PDB file of C-alpha atoms and ligand atoms in Angstrom:
ATOM      1  CA  MET A  43     103.934  89.478 119.574  1.00 82.00           C
ATOM      2  CA  SER A  44     105.855  92.240 120.903  1.00 92.00           C
ATOM      3  CA  LYS A  45     104.343  95.534 121.172  1.00 97.00           C
ATOM      4  CA  LEU A  46     105.111  98.493 119.274  1.00 98.00           C
ATOM      5  CA  ILE A  47     105.303 102.080 121.049  1.00 98.00           C
ATOM      6  CA  ILE A  48     105.605 104.808 118.192  1.00 98.00           C
ATOM      7  CA  GLY A  49     106.317 108.367 118.974  1.00 98.00           C
ATOM      8  CA  ASN A  50     105.181 110.946 116.589  1.00 98.00           C
ATOM      9  CA  LEU A  51     107.040 113.841 117.117  1.00 98.00           C
ATOM     10  CA  LYS A  52     105.333 116.198 115.042  1.00 98.00           C
ATOM     11  CA  MET A  53     106.708 119.540 114.109  1.00 98.00           C
ATOM     12  CA  ASN A  54     108.342 119.901 117.312  1.00 98.00           C
ATOM     13  CA  ILE A  55     112.005 120.104 118.762  1.00 98.00           C
ATOM     14  CA  LEU A  56     113.170 123.698 117.296  1.00 98.00           C
ATOM     15  CA  SER A  57     116.809 123.684 117.357  1.00 98.00           C
ATOM     16  CA  PRO A  58     119.701 121.773 117.520  1.00 97.00           C
ATOM     17  CA  ALA A  59     119.695 122.666 121.209  1.00 98.00           C
ATOM     18  CA  GLN A  60     116.330 121.136 122.026  1.00 98.00           C
ATOM     19  CA  GLN A  61     117.446 117.972 119.784  1.00 98.00           C
ATOM     20  CA  GLU A  62     120.487 117.553 121.979  1.00 97.00           C
ATOM     21  CA  GLN A  63     117.926 117.873 125.413  1.00 98.00           C
ATOM     22  CA  TYR A  64     115.652 115.875 123.958  1.00 98.00           C
ATOM     23  CA  LEU A  65     118.225 112.932 123.055  1.00 98.00           C
ATOM     24  CA  SER A  66     119.860 113.200 126.268  1.00 97.00           C
ATOM     25  CA  LEU A  67     116.760 112.949 128.220  1.00 97.00           C
ATOM     26  CA  PHE A  68     115.671 110.367 126.369  1.00 96.00           C
ATOM     27  CA  LYS A  69     119.062 108.160 126.959  1.00 96.00           C
ATOM     28  CA  LYS A  70     118.485 108.992 130.433  1.00 96.00           C
ATOM     29  CA  GLU A  71     114.891 107.486 130.414  1.00 95.00           C
ATOM     30  CA  LEU A  72     116.280 104.358 129.217  1.00 95.00           C
ATOM     31  CA  THR A  73     119.392 103.964 131.459  1.00 94.00           C
ATOM     32  CA  GLY A  74     118.702 100.906 133.774  1.00 92.00           C
ATOM     33  CA  LYS A  75     114.943 100.206 132.352  1.00 91.00           C
ATOM     34  CA  LYS A  76     114.353  96.233 131.181  1.00 91.00           C
ATOM     35  CA  ILE A  77     112.174  96.676 128.075  1.00 93.00           C
ATOM     36  CA  ASN A  78     112.223  93.891 126.579  1.00 91.00           C
ATOM     37  CA  ASN A  79     108.858  93.159 124.733  1.00 94.00           C
ATOM     38  CA  CYS A  80     108.479  96.366 122.881  1.00 96.00           C
ATOM     39  CA  GLU A  81     109.788  97.998 119.847  1.00 97.00           C
ATOM     40  CA  LEU A  82     110.466 101.622 120.747  1.00 97.00           C
ATOM     41  CA  ILE A  83     110.129 103.890 117.296  1.00 98.00           C
ATOM     42  CA  LEU A  84     110.696 107.446 117.481  1.00 98.00           C
ATOM     43  CA  CYS A  85     109.456 109.511 114.357  1.00 98.00           C
ATOM     44  CA  PRO A  86     110.708 112.769 114.373  1.00 98.00           C
ATOM     45  CA  PRO A  87     110.599 115.682 111.831  1.00 98.00           C
ATOM     46  CA  ALA A  88     113.090 115.172 108.672  1.00 98.00           C
ATOM     47  CA  ILE A  89     115.644 117.312 109.491  1.00 98.00           C
ATOM     48  CA  HIS A  90     116.359 115.645 112.671  1.00 98.00           C
ATOM     49  CA  LEU A  91     116.848 112.326 111.597  1.00 98.00           C
ATOM     50  CA  PRO A  92     120.632 112.458 111.155  1.00 97.00           C
ATOM     51  CA  GLY A  93     121.237 113.494 114.685  1.00 97.00           C
ATOM     52  CA  PHE A  94     118.749 110.850 116.269  1.00 97.00           C
ATOM     53  CA  GLN A  95     120.579 108.533 114.198  1.00 97.00           C
ATOM     54  CA  LYS A  96     124.041 109.453 115.435  1.00 96.00           C
ATOM     55  CA  ALA A  97     122.787 109.572 119.027  1.00 96.00           C
ATOM     56  CA  LYS A  98     121.938 105.642 118.292  1.00 93.00           C
ATOM     57  CA  ILE A  99     120.528 105.246 121.603  1.00 93.00           C
ATOM     58  CA  LYS A 100     119.989 101.502 122.497  1.00 88.00           C
ATOM     59  CA  LYS A 101     116.516 100.380 121.779  1.00 91.00           C
ATOM     60  CA  ILE A 102     115.430 103.257 119.568  1.00 96.00           C
ATOM     61  CA  ILE A 103     114.389 102.312 116.252  1.00 97.00           C
ATOM     62  CA  LEU A 104     113.794 105.669 113.822  1.00 98.00           C
ATOM     63  CA  GLY A 105     110.779 106.226 111.981  1.00 98.00           C
ATOM     64  CA  ALA A 106     109.537 109.203 109.690  1.00 98.00           C
ATOM     65  CA  GLN A 107     106.541 111.060 109.850  1.00 98.00           C
ATOM     66  CA  ASN A 108     105.777 110.824 105.881  1.00 98.00           C
ATOM     67  CA  MET A 109     107.530 110.284 102.643  1.00 98.00           C
ATOM     68  CA  PHE A 110     106.921 111.086  98.684  1.00 98.00           C
ATOM     69  CA  TRP A 111     106.226 107.954  96.557  1.00 98.00           C
ATOM     70  CA  GLU A 112     109.107 108.822  93.808  1.00 98.00           C
ATOM     71  CA  GLU A 113     112.552 107.601  94.880  1.00 96.00           C
ATOM     72  CA  LYS A 114     113.967 110.659  93.457  1.00 97.00           C
ATOM     73  CA  GLY A 115     114.012 113.575  91.266  1.00 98.00           C
ATOM     74  CA  SER A 116     112.406 117.101  90.428  1.00 98.00           C
ATOM     75  CA  TYR A 117     109.805 116.964  93.672  1.00 98.00           C
ATOM     76  CA  THR A 118     110.860 120.255  95.479  1.00 98.00           C
ATOM     77  CA  GLY A 119     110.482 119.873  99.426  1.00 97.00           C
ATOM     78  CA  GLU A 120     109.893 116.423  99.315  1.00 98.00           C
ATOM     79  CA  ILE A 121     111.370 113.051 100.878  1.00 98.00           C
ATOM     80  CA  SER A 122     112.273 110.132  98.894  1.00 98.00           C
ATOM     81  CA  PRO A 123     111.873 106.434 100.956  1.00 98.00           C
ATOM     82  CA  ALA A 124     115.878 105.878  99.536  1.00 97.00           C
ATOM     83  CA  MET A 125     116.648 108.876 102.222  1.00 97.00           C
ATOM     84  CA  LEU A 126     114.666 107.602 104.731  1.00 98.00           C
ATOM     85  CA  LYS A 127     116.365 104.212 104.427  1.00 97.00           C
ATOM     86  CA  ASN A 128     119.848 105.730 104.350  1.00 96.00           C
ATOM     87  CA  PHE A 129     119.284 107.557 107.429  1.00 96.00           C
ATOM     88  CA  ASP A 130     117.883 103.904 109.287  1.00 96.00           C
ATOM     89  CA  CYS A 131     114.556 104.471 109.444  1.00 98.00           C
ATOM     90  CA  ALA A 132     112.766 101.161 109.554  1.00 98.00           C
ATOM     91  CA  TYR A 133     109.059 102.410 109.560  1.00 98.00           C
ATOM     92  CA  VAL A 134     107.111 105.609 107.824  1.00 98.00           C
ATOM     93  CA  ILE A 135     104.052 107.373 109.560  1.00 98.00           C
ATOM     94  CA  LEU A 136     101.377 107.439 105.654  1.00 98.00           C
ATOM     95  CA  GLY A 137      98.046 108.719 105.788  1.00 97.00           C
ATOM     96  CA  HIS A 138      97.980 110.497 109.429  1.00 97.00           C
ATOM     97  CA  SER A 139      95.021 112.788 109.459  1.00 95.00           C
ATOM     98  CA  GLU A 140      96.925 116.015 109.626  1.00 96.00           C
ATOM     99  CA  ARG A 141      98.452 115.418 106.143  1.00 97.00           C
ATOM    100  CA  ARG A 142      95.026 114.209 105.299  1.00 95.00           C
ATOM    101  CA  ARG A 143      93.570 117.757 106.355  1.00 94.00           C
ATOM    102  CA  TYR A 144      96.529 120.324 105.529  1.00 96.00           C
ATOM    103  CA  PHE A 145      97.806 119.037 102.981  1.00 96.00           C
ATOM    104  CA  CYS A 146      94.885 117.246 101.391  1.00 96.00           C
ATOM    105  CA  GLU A 147      96.321 114.008 100.951  1.00 97.00           C
ATOM    106  CA  ARG A 148      93.554 111.233  99.677  1.00 97.00           C
ATOM    107  CA  ASP A 149      93.559 107.601  99.908  1.00 98.00           C
ATOM    108  CA  GLU A 150      95.018 107.527  96.415  1.00 98.00           C
ATOM    109  CA  GLU A 151      98.351 109.201  97.383  1.00 98.00           C
ATOM    110  CA  VAL A 152      98.501 107.499 100.306  1.00 98.00           C
ATOM    111  CA  ASN A 153      98.155 103.984  98.813  1.00 98.00           C
ATOM    112  CA  LEU A 154     101.215 105.149  95.935  1.00 98.00           C
ATOM    113  CA  LYS A 155     103.241 105.658  99.547  1.00 98.00           C
ATOM    114  CA  VAL A 156     102.174 102.616 101.148  1.00 98.00           C
ATOM    115  CA  ILE A 157     103.393 100.385  97.846  1.00 98.00           C
ATOM    116  CA  SER A 158     106.638 102.673  97.362  1.00 98.00           C
ATOM    117  CA  ALA A 159     107.320 102.381 101.491  1.00 98.00           C
ATOM    118  CA  LEU A 160     107.075  98.336 101.694  1.00 98.00           C
ATOM    119  CA  LYS A 161     109.230  98.509  97.958  1.00 97.00           C
ATOM    120  CA  ASN A 162     111.900 100.095  99.327  1.00 97.00           C
ATOM    121  CA  GLY A 163     111.946  97.845 102.915  1.00 97.00           C
ATOM    122  CA  LEU A 164     110.091 100.306 105.002  1.00 98.00           C
ATOM    123  CA  LYS A 165     107.418  99.446 107.238  1.00 98.00           C
ATOM    124  CA  PRO A 166     104.544 101.686 106.541  1.00 98.00           C
ATOM    125  CA  VAL A 167     101.795 102.899 109.493  1.00 98.00           C
ATOM    126  CA  LEU A 168      98.873 103.279 107.830  1.00 98.00           C
ATOM    127  CA  CYS A 169      96.386 105.766 110.030  1.00 98.00           C
ATOM    128  CA  VAL A 170      93.235 105.186 109.300  1.00 98.00           C
ATOM    129  CA  GLY A 171      90.103 106.725 111.261  1.00 96.00           C
ATOM    130  CA  GLU A 172      86.728 108.456 111.202  1.00 93.00           C
ATOM    131  CA  ASN A 173      86.771 112.168 112.291  1.00 89.00           C
ATOM    132  CA  GLY A 174      83.885 113.823 113.887  1.00 86.00           C
ATOM    133  CA  GLU A 175      81.600 114.288 111.795  1.00 85.00           C
ATOM    134  CA  GLN A 176      81.582 110.813 110.613  1.00 90.00           C
ATOM    135  CA  LYS A 177      81.062 109.446 113.872  1.00 85.00           C
ATOM    136  CA  LYS A 178      78.047 107.225 113.009  1.00 86.00           C
ATOM    137  CA  GLU A 179      79.151 105.915 109.544  1.00 89.00           C
ATOM    138  CA  GLY A 180      82.633 105.115 111.209  1.00 88.00           C
ATOM    139  CA  SER A 181      82.978 102.028 110.057  1.00 92.00           C
ATOM    140  CA  LYS A 182      82.022 102.579 106.901  1.00 94.00           C
ATOM    141  CA  VAL A 183      85.104 105.355 106.572  1.00 96.00           C
ATOM    142  CA  VAL A 184      87.756 102.794 108.305  1.00 97.00           C
ATOM    143  CA  LEU A 185      86.540 100.367 105.619  1.00 97.00           C
ATOM    144  CA  GLN A 186      86.961 102.567 102.640  1.00 97.00           C
ATOM    145  CA  GLN A 187      90.047 104.072 103.543  1.00 98.00           C
ATOM    146  CA  LEU A 188      91.455 100.344 104.017  1.00 98.00           C
ATOM    147  CA  GLU A 189      90.361  99.143 100.816  1.00 97.00           C
ATOM    148  CA  ASN A 190      91.724 102.193  99.114  1.00 98.00           C
ATOM    149  CA  CYS A 191      95.090 102.489 101.106  1.00 98.00           C
ATOM    150  CA  LEU A 192      95.656  98.957 100.798  1.00 98.00           C
ATOM    151  CA  ALA A 193      94.797  98.592  96.777  1.00 98.00           C
ATOM    152  CA  ASN A 194      97.794  96.674  95.318  1.00 96.00           C
ATOM    153  CA  ILE A 195      99.364  95.414  98.377  1.00 96.00           C
ATOM    154  CA  SER A 196     100.157  91.890  97.689  1.00 93.00           C
ATOM    155  CA  ARG A 197     100.097  88.972 100.176  1.00 94.00           C
ATOM    156  CA  GLY A 198     103.548  88.826 100.139  1.00 93.00           C
ATOM    157  CA  LYS A 199     104.172  92.310 101.522  1.00 96.00           C
ATOM    158  CA  ILE A 200     100.879  92.719 103.924  1.00 97.00           C
ATOM    159  CA  GLU A 201     102.542  91.686 107.135  1.00 97.00           C
ATOM    160  CA  ASN A 202     104.764  94.621 107.032  1.00 98.00           C
ATOM    161  CA  VAL A 203     102.311  96.840 107.053  1.00 98.00           C
ATOM    162  CA  VAL A 204     100.934  98.393 110.600  1.00 98.00           C
ATOM    163  CA  ILE A 205      97.820  99.899 111.337  1.00 98.00           C
ATOM    164  CA  CYS A 206      96.800 102.356 113.631  1.00 98.00           C
ATOM    165  CA  TYR A 207      93.224 103.058 114.293  1.00 97.00           C
ATOM    166  CA  GLU A 208      93.260 106.871 115.088  1.00 95.00           C
ATOM    167  CA  PRO A 209      89.969 108.349 115.030  1.00 94.00           C
ATOM    168  CA  VAL A 210      90.712 111.832 114.293  1.00 91.00           C
ATOM    169  CA  TRP A 211      88.149 113.112 116.996  1.00 90.00           C
ATOM    170  CA  ALA A 212      90.538 111.648 119.816  1.00 89.00           C
ATOM    171  CA  ILE A 213      93.842 113.529 118.592  1.00 88.00           C
ATOM    172  CA  SER A 214      94.947 115.610 120.779  1.00 84.00           C
ATOM    173  CA  SER A 215      91.931 115.703 123.223  1.00 80.00           C
ATOM    174  CA  ASN A 216      92.301 116.858 126.550  1.00 74.00           C
ATOM    175  CA  ASN A 217      88.793 115.659 127.183  1.00 75.00           C
ATOM    176  CA  PRO A 218      88.245 112.392 128.618  1.00 70.00           C
ATOM    177  CA  ASP A 219      84.773 112.419 127.045  1.00 75.00           C
ATOM    178  CA  HIS A 220      86.436 112.761 123.434  1.00 82.00           C
ATOM    179  CA  LEU A 221      88.142 109.319 124.112  1.00 89.00           C
ATOM    180  CA  PRO A 222      86.502 106.138 122.415  1.00 92.00           C
ATOM    181  CA  SER A 223      86.088 103.457 125.324  1.00 93.00           C
ATOM    182  CA  ALA A 224      87.908 100.025 125.275  1.00 95.00           C
ATOM    183  CA  ASN A 225      84.939  98.493 123.480  1.00 95.00           C
ATOM    184  CA  ASP A 226      84.856 100.683 120.459  1.00 94.00           C
ATOM    185  CA  ILE A 227      88.659 100.459 119.884  1.00 96.00           C
ATOM    186  CA  MET A 228      88.066  96.666 120.310  1.00 97.00           C
ATOM    187  CA  SER A 229      85.455  96.758 117.902  1.00 96.00           C
ATOM    188  CA  ALA A 230      87.505  98.646 115.468  1.00 96.00           C
ATOM    189  CA  LYS A 231      90.207  95.689 115.488  1.00 97.00           C
ATOM    190  CA  LEU A 232      87.727  93.273 114.926  1.00 97.00           C
ATOM    191  CA  LEU A 233      86.733  95.677 111.843  1.00 97.00           C
ATOM    192  CA  ILE A 234      90.148  95.700 110.346  1.00 98.00           C
ATOM    193  CA  ARG A 235      90.976  92.124 111.238  1.00 98.00           C
ATOM    194  CA  LYS A 236      88.064  90.815 109.615  1.00 97.00           C
ATOM    195  CA  PHE A 237      88.797  93.337 106.523  1.00 98.00           C
ATOM    196  CA  LEU A 238      92.148  91.997 106.478  1.00 98.00           C
ATOM    197  CA  VAL A 239      91.013  88.352 106.611  1.00 98.00           C
ATOM    198  CA  GLY A 240      88.675  88.512 103.840  1.00 97.00           C
ATOM    199  CA  LYS A 241      91.632  89.997 101.318  1.00 97.00           C
ATOM    200  CA  TYR A 242      94.335  87.984 102.673  1.00 97.00           C
ATOM    201  CA  GLY A 243      92.903  85.350 104.581  1.00 97.00           C
ATOM    202  CA  VAL A 244      93.497  84.395 108.511  1.00 97.00           C
ATOM    203  CA  LYS A 245      97.170  83.247 108.983  1.00 97.00           C
ATOM    204  CA  LEU A 246      98.258  86.595 107.336  1.00 97.00           C
ATOM    205  CA  ALA A 247      95.540  88.723 108.610  1.00 97.00           C
ATOM    206  CA  GLU A 248      96.900  87.594 112.113  1.00 97.00           C
ATOM    207  CA  LYS A 249     100.407  88.947 111.375  1.00 97.00           C
ATOM    208  CA  VAL A 250      99.713  92.354 110.666  1.00 98.00           C
ATOM    209  CA  LYS A 251      99.655  94.577 113.769  1.00 98.00           C
ATOM    210  CA  ILE A 252      96.895  96.878 114.861  1.00 98.00           C
ATOM    211  CA  ILE A 253      98.032  99.461 116.837  1.00 98.00           C
ATOM    212  CA  TYR A 254      95.653 102.714 118.578  1.00 97.00           C
ATOM    213  CA  GLY A 255      96.348 106.237 118.429  1.00 96.00           C
ATOM    214  CA  GLY A 256      94.579 109.552 120.013  1.00 94.00           C
ATOM    215  CA  SER A 257      95.530 111.484 122.911  1.00 93.00           C
ATOM    216  CA  VAL A 258      97.678 108.297 124.064  1.00 95.00           C
ATOM    217  CA  SER A 259      98.983 108.867 127.998  1.00 95.00           C
ATOM    218  CA  ALA A 260     100.361 106.468 130.692  1.00 96.00           C
ATOM    219  CA  SER A 261      97.095 107.113 132.613  1.00 94.00           C
ATOM    220  CA  ILE A 262      94.722 105.866 129.853  1.00 94.00           C
ATOM    221  CA  THR A 263      97.000 103.118 128.332  1.00 96.00           C
ATOM    222  CA  LYS A 264      95.486  99.988 129.880  1.00 96.00           C
ATOM    223  CA  GLU A 265      91.767 101.241 128.565  1.00 95.00           C
ATOM    224  CA  VAL A 266      93.348 102.139 125.262  1.00 96.00           C
ATOM    225  CA  CYS A 267      95.819  99.368 124.635  1.00 97.00           C
ATOM    226  CA  LEU A 268      95.838  96.327 126.932  1.00 96.00           C
ATOM    227  CA  GLU A 269      92.004  96.075 127.597  1.00 96.00           C
ATOM    228  CA  PRO A 270      91.039  96.289 123.757  1.00 97.00           C
ATOM    229  CA  GLY A 271      93.898  93.975 122.981  1.00 97.00           C
ATOM    230  CA  MET A 272      96.106  96.177 120.893  1.00 98.00           C
ATOM    231  CA  ASP A 273      99.320  95.655 119.354  1.00 98.00           C
ATOM    232  CA  GLY A 274     100.580  99.102 120.586  1.00 98.00           C
ATOM    233  CA  VAL A 275     100.136 102.847 120.397  1.00 98.00           C
ATOM    234  CA  LEU A 276     101.164 105.666 118.406  1.00 98.00           C
ATOM    235  CA  ILE A 277     101.522 108.615 120.678  1.00 98.00           C
ATOM    236  CA  GLY A 278     101.930 112.272 119.832  1.00 97.00           C
ATOM    237  CA  ARG A 279     101.768 114.951 122.391  1.00 96.00           C
ATOM    238  CA  GLU A 280     103.120 112.685 125.236  1.00 97.00           C
ATOM    239  CA  SER A 281     106.181 111.368 123.185  1.00 98.00           C
ATOM    240  CA  LEU A 282     107.644 114.604 123.337  1.00 98.00           C
ATOM    241  CA  ALA A 283     108.066 114.250 127.534  1.00 97.00           C
ATOM    242  CA  PRO A 284     110.840 111.165 127.006  1.00 97.00           C
ATOM    243  CA  HIS A 285     109.536 110.379 130.931  1.00 97.00           C
ATOM    244  CA  GLU A 286     106.143 109.766 129.722  1.00 97.00           C
ATOM    245  CA  PHE A 287     107.072 107.518 126.178  1.00 97.00           C
ATOM    246  CA  VAL A 288     109.012 105.037 128.629  1.00 97.00           C
ATOM    247  CA  LYS A 289     106.473 104.969 131.106  1.00 97.00           C
ATOM    248  CA  ILE A 290     103.947 103.960 128.761  1.00 97.00           C
ATOM    249  CA  ALA A 291     106.618 101.443 126.856  1.00 97.00           C
ATOM    250  CA  SER A 292     106.945 100.078 130.506  1.00 96.00           C
ATOM    251  CA  LEU A 293     103.275  99.685 131.378  1.00 96.00           C
ATOM    252  CA  LEU A 294     102.848  97.561 127.650  1.00 96.00           C
ATOM    253  CA  ASN A 295     106.402  95.683 127.886  1.00 93.00           C
TER     254      ASN A 295
HETATM  255  P1  LIG B 394      98.014 112.902 120.149  1.00 53.36           P
HETATM  256  O1  LIG B 394      98.888 112.798 118.856  1.00 53.36           O
HETATM  257  O2  LIG B 394      98.869 111.619 121.117  1.00 53.36           O
HETATM  258  O3  LIG B 394      98.492 113.918 120.639  1.00 53.36           O
HETATM  259  O4  LIG B 394      96.780 112.885 120.494  1.00 53.36           O
HETATM  260  C1  LIG B 394      98.267 111.038 117.986  1.00 53.36           C
HETATM  261  C2  LIG B 394      98.696 111.601 116.588  1.00 53.36           C
HETATM  262  O5  LIG B 394      98.429 112.726 116.153  1.00 53.36           O
HETATM  263  O6  LIG B 394      99.799 110.648 115.998  1.00 53.36           O
END
């Protein structure tokens, strides 16, 4: 199974000039590199999607950081799944902890978005994970999020969902003590797989990619992805440096 390397550029890249600089650095980094066993996905702020689309960087697949569940209409400030499709997005991150924290997104809304993304041919990257206060009951929190966010997702669609285990307390951390161990990540993966097996059966459950997110960098890629046998990574901060992103991809290739 090819690995997914997903860059969440968050609310960065502030101008057309910065966009150009980022894209040209990215192209340069990829030149001559043989990365055949990974899907490289970049999720820029929506305003940059046309620019990223036009740049047509070989090997780069586009994704979005969020979307609304309705397809069109009077929803000021929102972005529709059809818009994302028309700008060549294949993936959309949903339920990211920053959406939950700053925009009060609840599982119920995330679920509507997952349903709508699948209906519109987008692959949702569903983020689940406990926050610092929920650490002791992490498994319960993750299971509840899965139960709620995957409600009404049929057997025919589940293999298009990517699940990202992203312990909220490990996001954007500079402290190595604020990282889960390879064992913790493997346990979370098994928990998620078991949930999927229970809901969809072994055959379908095995097709779902389960990735890790939270302070991923080249220096810890082995511990957070290779050792626990994850299907890829969701990278925040380090994806702003094309060199680091491509380095992580090379390690997982
Ligand atoms: P980080 O962000 O890599 O900067 O921790 C990951 C994320 O929030 O998706």
